[in-house]
GROMACS .gro file of C-alpha atoms in nm:
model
  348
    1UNK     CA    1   9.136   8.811  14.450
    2UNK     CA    2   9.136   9.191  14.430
    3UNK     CA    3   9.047   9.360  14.760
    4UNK     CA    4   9.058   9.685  14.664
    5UNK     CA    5   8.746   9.916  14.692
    6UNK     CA    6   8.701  10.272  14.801
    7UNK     CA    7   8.379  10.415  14.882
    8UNK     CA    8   8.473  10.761  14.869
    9UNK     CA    9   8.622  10.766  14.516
   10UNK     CA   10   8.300  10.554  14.470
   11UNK     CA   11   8.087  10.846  14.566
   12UNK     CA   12   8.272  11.062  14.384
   13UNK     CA   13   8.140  10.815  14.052
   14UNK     CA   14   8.480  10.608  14.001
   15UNK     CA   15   8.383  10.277  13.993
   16UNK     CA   16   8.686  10.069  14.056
   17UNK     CA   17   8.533   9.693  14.064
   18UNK     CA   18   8.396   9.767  13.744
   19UNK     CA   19   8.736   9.831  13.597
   20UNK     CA   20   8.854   9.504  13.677
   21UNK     CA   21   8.515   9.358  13.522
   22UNK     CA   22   8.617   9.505  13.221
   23UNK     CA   23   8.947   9.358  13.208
   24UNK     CA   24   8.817   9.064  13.285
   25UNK     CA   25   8.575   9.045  13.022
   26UNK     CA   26   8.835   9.182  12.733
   27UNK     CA   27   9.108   8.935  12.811
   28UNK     CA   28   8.931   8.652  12.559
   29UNK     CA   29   8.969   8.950  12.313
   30UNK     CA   30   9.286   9.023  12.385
   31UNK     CA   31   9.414   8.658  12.355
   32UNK     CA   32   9.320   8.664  11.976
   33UNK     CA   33   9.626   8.925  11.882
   34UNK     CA   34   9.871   8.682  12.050
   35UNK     CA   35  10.153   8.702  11.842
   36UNK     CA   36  10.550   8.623  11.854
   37UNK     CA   37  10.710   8.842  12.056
   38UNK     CA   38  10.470   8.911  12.326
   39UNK     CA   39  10.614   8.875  12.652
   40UNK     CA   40  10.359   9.033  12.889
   41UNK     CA   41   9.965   8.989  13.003
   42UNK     CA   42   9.787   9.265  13.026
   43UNK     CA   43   9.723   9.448  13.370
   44UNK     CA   44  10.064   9.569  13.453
   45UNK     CA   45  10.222   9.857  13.418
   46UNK     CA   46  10.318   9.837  13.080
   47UNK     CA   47  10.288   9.667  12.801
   48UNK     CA   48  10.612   9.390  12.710
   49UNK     CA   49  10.698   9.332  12.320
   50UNK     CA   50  11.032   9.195  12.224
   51UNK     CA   51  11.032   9.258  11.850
   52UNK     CA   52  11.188   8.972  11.562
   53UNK     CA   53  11.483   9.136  11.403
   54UNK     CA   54  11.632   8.860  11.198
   55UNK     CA   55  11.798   8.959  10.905
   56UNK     CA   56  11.766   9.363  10.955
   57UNK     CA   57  12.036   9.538  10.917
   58UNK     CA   58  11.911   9.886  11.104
   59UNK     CA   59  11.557   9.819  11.285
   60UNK     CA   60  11.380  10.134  11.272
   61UNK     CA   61  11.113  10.171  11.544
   62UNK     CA   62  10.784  10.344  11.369
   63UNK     CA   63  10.453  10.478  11.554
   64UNK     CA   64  10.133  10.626  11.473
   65UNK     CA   65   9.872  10.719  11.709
   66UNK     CA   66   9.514  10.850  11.630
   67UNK     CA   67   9.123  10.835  11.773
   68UNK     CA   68   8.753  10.746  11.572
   69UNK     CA   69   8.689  11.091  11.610
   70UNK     CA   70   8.305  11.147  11.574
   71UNK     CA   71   8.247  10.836  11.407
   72UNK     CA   72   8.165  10.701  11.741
   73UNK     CA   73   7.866  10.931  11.802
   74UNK     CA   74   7.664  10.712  11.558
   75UNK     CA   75   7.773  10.443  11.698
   76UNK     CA   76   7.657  10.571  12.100
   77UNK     CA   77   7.349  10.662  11.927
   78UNK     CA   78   7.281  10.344  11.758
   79UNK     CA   79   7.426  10.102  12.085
   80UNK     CA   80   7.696   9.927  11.836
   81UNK     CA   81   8.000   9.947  12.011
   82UNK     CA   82   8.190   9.644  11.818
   83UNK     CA   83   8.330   9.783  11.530
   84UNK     CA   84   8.486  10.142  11.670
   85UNK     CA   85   8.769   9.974  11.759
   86UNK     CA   86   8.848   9.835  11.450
   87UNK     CA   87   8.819  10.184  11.340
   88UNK     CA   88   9.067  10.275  11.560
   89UNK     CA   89   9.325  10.039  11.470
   90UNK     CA   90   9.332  10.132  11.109
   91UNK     CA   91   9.380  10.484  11.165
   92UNK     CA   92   9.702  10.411  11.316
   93UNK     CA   93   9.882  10.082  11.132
   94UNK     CA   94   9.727  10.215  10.781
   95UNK     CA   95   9.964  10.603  10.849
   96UNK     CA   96  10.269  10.357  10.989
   97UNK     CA   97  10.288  10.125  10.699
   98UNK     CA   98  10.288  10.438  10.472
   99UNK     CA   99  10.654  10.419  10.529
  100UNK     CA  100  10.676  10.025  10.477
  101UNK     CA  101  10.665   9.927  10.853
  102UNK     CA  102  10.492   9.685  10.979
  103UNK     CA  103  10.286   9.717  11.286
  104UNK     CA  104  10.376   9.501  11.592
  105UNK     CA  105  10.177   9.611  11.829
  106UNK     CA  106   9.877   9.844  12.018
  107UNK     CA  107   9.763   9.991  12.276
  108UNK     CA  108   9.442  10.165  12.345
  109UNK     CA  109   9.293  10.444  12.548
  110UNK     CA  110   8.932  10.494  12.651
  111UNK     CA  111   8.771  10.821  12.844
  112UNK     CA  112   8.416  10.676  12.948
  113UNK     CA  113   8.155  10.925  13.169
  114UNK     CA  114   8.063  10.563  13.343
  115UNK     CA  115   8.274  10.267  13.341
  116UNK     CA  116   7.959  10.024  13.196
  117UNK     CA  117   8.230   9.681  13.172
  118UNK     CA  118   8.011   9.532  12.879
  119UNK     CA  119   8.079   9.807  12.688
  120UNK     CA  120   8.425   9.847  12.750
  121UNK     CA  121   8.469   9.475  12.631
  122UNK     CA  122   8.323   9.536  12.330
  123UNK     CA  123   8.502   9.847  12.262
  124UNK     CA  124   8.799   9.631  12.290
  125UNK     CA  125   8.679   9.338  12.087
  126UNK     CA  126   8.652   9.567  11.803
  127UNK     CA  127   9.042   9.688  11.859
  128UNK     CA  128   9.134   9.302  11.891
  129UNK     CA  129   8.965   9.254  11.580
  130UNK     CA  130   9.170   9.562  11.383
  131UNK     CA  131   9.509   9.406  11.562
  132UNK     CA  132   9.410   9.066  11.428
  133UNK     CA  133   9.338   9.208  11.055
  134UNK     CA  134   9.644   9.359  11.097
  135UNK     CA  135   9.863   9.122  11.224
  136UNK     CA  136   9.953   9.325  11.543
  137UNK     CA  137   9.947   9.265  11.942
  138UNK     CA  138   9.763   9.415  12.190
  139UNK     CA  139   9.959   9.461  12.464
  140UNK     CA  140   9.802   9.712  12.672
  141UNK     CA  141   9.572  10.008  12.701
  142UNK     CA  142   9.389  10.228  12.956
  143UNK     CA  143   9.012  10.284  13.079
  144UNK     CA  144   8.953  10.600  13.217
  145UNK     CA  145   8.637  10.739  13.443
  146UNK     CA  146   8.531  11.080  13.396
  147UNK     CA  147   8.215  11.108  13.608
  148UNK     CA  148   8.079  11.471  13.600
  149UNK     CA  149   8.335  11.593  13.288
  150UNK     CA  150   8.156  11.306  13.019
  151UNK     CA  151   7.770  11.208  13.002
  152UNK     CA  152   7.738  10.841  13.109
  153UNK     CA  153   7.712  10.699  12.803
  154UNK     CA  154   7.985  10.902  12.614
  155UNK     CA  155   8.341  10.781  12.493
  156UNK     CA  156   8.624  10.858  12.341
  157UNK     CA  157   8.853  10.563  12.188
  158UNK     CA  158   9.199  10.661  12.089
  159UNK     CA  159   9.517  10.449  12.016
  160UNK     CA  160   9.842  10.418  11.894
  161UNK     CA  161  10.059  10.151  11.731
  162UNK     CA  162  10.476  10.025  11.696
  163UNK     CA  163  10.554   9.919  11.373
  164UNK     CA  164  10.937   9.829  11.266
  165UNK     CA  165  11.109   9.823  10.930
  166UNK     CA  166  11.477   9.812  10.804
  167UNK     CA  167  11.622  10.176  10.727
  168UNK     CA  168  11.701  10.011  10.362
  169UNK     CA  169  11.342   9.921  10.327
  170UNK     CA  170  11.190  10.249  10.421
  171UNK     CA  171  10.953  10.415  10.109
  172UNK     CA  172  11.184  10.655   9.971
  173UNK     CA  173  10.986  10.917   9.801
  174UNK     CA  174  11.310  11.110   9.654
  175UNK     CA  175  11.269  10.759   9.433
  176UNK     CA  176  11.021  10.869   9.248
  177UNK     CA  177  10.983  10.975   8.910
  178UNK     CA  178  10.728  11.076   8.589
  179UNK     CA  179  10.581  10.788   8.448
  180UNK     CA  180  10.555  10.616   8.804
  181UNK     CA  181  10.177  10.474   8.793
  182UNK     CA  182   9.945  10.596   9.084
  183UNK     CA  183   9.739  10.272   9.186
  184UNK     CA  184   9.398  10.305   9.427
  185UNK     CA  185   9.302  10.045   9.689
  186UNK     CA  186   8.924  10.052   9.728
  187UNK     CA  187   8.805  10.200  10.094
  188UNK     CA  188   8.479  10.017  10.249
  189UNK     CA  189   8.321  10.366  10.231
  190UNK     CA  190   8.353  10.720  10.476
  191UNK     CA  191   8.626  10.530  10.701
  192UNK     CA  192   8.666  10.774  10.965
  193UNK     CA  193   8.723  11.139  10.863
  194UNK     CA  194   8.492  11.375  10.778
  195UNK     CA  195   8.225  11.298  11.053
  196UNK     CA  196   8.104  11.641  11.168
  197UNK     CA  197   8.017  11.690  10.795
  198UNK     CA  198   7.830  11.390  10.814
  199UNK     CA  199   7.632  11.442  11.151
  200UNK     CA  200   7.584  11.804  11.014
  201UNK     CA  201   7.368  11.668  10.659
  202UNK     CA  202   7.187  11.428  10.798
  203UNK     CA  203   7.129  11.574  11.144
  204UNK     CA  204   7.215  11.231  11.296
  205UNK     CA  205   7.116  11.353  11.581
  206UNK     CA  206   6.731  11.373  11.479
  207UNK     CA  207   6.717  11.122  11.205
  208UNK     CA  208   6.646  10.749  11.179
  209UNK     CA  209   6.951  10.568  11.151
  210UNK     CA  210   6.783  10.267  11.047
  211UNK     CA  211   6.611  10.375  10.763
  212UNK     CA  212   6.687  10.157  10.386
  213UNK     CA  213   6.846  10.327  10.133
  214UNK     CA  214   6.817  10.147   9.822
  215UNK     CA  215   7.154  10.312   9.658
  216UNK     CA  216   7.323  10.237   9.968
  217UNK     CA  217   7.159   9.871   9.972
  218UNK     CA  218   7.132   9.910  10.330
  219UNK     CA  219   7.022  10.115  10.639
  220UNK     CA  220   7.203  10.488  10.641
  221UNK     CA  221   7.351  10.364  11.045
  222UNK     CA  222   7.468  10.037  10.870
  223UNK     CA  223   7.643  10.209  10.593
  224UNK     CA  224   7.812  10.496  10.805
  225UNK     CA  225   7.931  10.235  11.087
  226UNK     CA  226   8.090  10.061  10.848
  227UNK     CA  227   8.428   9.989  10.968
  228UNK     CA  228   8.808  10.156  10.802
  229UNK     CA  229   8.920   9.923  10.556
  230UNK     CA  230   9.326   9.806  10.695
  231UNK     CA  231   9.562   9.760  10.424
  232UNK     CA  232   9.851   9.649  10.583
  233UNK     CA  233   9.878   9.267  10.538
  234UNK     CA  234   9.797   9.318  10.136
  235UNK     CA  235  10.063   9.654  10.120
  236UNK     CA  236  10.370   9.447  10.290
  237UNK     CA  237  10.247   9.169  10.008
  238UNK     CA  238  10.327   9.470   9.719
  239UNK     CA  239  10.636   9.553   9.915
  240UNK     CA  240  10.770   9.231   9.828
  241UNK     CA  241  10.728   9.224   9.486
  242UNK     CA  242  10.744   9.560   9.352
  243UNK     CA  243  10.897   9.868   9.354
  244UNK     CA  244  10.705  10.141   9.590
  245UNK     CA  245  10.792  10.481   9.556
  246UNK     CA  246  10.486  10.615   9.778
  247UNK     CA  247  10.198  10.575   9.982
  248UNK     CA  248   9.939  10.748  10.102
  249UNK     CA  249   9.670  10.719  10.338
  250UNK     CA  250   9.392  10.882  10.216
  251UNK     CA  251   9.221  11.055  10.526
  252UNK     CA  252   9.130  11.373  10.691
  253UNK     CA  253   9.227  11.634  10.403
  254UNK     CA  254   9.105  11.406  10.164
  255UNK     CA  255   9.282  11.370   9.821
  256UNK     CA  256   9.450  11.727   9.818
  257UNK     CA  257   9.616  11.699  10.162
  258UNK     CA  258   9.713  11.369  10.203
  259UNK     CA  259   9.894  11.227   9.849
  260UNK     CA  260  10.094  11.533   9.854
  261UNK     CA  261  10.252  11.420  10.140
  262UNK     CA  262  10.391  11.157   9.999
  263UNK     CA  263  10.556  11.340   9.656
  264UNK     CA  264  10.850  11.542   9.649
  265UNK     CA  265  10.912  11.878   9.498
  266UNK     CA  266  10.932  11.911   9.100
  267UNK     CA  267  10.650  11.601   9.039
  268UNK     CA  268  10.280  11.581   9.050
  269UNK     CA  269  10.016  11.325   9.057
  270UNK     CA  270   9.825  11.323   8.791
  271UNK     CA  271   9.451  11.169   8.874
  272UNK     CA  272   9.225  11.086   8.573
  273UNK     CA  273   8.910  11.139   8.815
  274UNK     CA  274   8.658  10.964   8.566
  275UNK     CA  275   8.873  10.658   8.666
  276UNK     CA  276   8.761  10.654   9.030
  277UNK     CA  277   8.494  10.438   9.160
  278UNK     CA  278   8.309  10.645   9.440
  279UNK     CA  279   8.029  10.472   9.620
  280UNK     CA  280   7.715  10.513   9.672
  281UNK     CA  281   7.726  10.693  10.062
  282UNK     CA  282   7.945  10.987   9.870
  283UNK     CA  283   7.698  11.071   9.608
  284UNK     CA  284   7.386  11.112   9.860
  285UNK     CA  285   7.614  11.248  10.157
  286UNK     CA  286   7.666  11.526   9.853
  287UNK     CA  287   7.318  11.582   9.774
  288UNK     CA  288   7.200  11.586  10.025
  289UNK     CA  289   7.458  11.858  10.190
  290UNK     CA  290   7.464  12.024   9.909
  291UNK     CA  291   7.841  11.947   9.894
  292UNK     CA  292   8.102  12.107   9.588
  293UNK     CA  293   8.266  11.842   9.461
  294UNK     CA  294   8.638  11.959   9.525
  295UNK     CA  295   8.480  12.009   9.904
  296UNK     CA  296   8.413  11.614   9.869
  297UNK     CA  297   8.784  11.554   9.768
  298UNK     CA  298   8.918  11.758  10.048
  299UNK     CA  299   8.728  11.582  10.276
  300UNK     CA  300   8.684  11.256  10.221
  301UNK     CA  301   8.851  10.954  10.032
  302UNK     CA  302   8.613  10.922   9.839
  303UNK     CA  303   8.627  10.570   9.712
  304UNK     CA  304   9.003  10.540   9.766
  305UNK     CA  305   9.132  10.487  10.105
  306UNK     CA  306   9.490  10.472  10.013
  307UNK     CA  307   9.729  10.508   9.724
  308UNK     CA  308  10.050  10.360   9.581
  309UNK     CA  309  10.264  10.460   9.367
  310UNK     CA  310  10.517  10.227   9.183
  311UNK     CA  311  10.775  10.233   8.863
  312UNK     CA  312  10.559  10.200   8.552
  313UNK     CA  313  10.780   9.858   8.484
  314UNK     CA  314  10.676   9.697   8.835
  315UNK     CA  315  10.309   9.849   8.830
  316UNK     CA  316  10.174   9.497   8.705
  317UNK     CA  317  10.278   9.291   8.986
  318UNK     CA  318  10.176   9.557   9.234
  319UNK     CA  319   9.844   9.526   9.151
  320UNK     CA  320   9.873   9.147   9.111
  321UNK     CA  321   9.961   9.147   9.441
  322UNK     CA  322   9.748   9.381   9.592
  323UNK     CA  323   9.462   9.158   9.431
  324UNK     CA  324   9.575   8.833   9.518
  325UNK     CA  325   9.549   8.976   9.855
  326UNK     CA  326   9.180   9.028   9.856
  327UNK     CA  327   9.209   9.426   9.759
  328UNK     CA  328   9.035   9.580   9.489
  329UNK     CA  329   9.330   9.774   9.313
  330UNK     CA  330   9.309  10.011   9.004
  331UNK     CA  331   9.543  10.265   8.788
  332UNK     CA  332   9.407  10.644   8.858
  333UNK     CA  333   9.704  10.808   8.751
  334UNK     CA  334  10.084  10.898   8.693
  335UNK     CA  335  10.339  11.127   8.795
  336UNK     CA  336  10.452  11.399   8.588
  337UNK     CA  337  10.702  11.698   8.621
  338UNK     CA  338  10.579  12.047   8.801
  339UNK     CA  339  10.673  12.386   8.715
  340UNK     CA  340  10.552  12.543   9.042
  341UNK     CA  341  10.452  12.389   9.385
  342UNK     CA  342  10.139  12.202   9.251
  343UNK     CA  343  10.138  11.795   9.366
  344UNK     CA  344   9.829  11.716   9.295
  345UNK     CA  345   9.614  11.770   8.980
  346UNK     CA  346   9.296  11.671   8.847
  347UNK     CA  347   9.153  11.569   8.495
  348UNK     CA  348   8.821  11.510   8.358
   0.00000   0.00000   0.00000
């Protein structure tokens, strides 16, 4: 049994009992990202993971870290605090297996203005969830108290991941060339960027979140709560049969920021924009802000929240692959030389 208590920090609005509440109430969560390699419960002082490297030649240790951002305003708002964390999980392991690593494991932080344990547990149910979907631990994380700096029933969820890959293995962009074929993976709709834009249009704020759309074929809180779509399991599943040349996570910056980043000088993607599928939540978010459409692509994913690119002659069983494993995949373009500095280019 835990004895410890102070009154004074009490006073001062720490609530320490509730802490351990919270822990208490996670661990069930927690127990679902079990995973080989795991070698300490969660509580101490840090987190224990002693990582499989059978057959690597030169392990390379790979992290990410990154928050919900304002995502989870709509979810405060609406009292849904179960899906956030899944959020927050794909933010990380979706940027780490951009270089072909695979996650191993998480940790999470949360700032709370009061430490309500409930909440906290489902907070972290939704981060267990991500870690299960992407076949990573949880081996730690942090709740913090910040009575008199955060409102009571504000948050801020924020995590980072480990993933590991061989240093043969890692996506070598200098690989690629014109004629490599630029595939799209599907998102499940806004994922987690762009959220101040959203608030902003619809003045979440003020408006009912649980009103129907009929284009959206569901209510607008429903829609914009719906949780980042993690790739990882169905990417490592391409790695293994075909030959990647790039990746890209397609988040804050939208299209023009972030598959740039994974091209090298001299080449282009080439995006036949026709061929993307955008759903419905882009077209009214941009009526109803009043949104240019190159605005929309520099903001949001629009439809695809990430993008491979593979050698024209191994396209076929990428996308096999990538269906097989439950994604829906689709050509959208092809590199081509560049005479300037221009990596990304659009047509109709």
């Amino acid at each position: 049994m835990n004895n410890s208590h102070s009154a004074a920090y009490a006073a001062a609005g720490v609530n320490i009992e509730a802490g351990y509440e919270g822990v208490k109430l996670m661990k069930k969560h927690v127990d679902r990202t079990l995973i080989d390699g795991v070698v300490s419960d969660i509580g101490g002082f840090g987190g224990l993971f002693a990582p499989n490297i059978t057959g690597m030649t030169e392990p390379v240790l790979v992290s990410g870290t990154d928050g919900v951002g304002t995502k989870q305003r709509i979810a405060q708002i609406m009292d849904k605090h179960d899906t956030v964390g899944i959020d927050c999980v794909a933010m990380c392991v979706n940027d780490v297996i951009c270089v072909g690593a695979k996650p191993i494991f998480f940790l999470d932080y949360i700032a709370i203005g009061k430490n309500d344990p409930v909440k906290v547990a489902e907070l972290v149910s939704g981060v267990a969830e991500g870690c299960v979907q992407s076949g990573c631990a949880l081996i730690g994380g942090e709740t913090a108290e910040h009575p008199g700096t955060m409102a009571a029933d504000d948050y801020d969820l924020a995590g980072f991941t480990v993933g590991i890959v061989d240093k043969k293995d890692i996506i070598d962009k200098n690989k690629m060339k014109p004629g490599d074929v630029v595939i799209a993976l599907a998102s499940s709709g806004i994922h987690s960027n762009g959220y101040s834009l959203v608030r902003k249009v619809f003045d979440i704020e003020n408006c009912d979140l649980n009103k129907h759309y009929d284009e959206l074929g569901k209510t607008l809180g429903e829609t914009l709560l719906t949780p980042t779509k993690i790739y990882v399991k169905s990417v490592l599943k391409a790695l293994e049969v075909s030959d990647v040349h790039g990746i890209s996570h397609i988040t804050g910056g939208g299209f023009y920021e972030n598959i740039p980043r994974s091209i090298p000088n001299g080449l282009k993607a080439v995006i036949d924009k026709q061929s993307i599928v955008v759903p419905p939540i882009f077209k009214l978010l941009q009526k109803e802000g009043n949104i240019d459409e190159r605005d929309m692509f520099n903001t949001y994913n629009m439809g695809v929240g990430m993008s491979v690119i593979v050698s024209q002659d191994s396209a076929d069983a990428c996308l096999k692959a990538l269906k097989d494993a439950g994604e829906t995949a689709y050509v959208i373009g092809e590199i081509a030389a560049s005479e300037n500095e221009e990596k990304l280019a659009f047509r109709s």
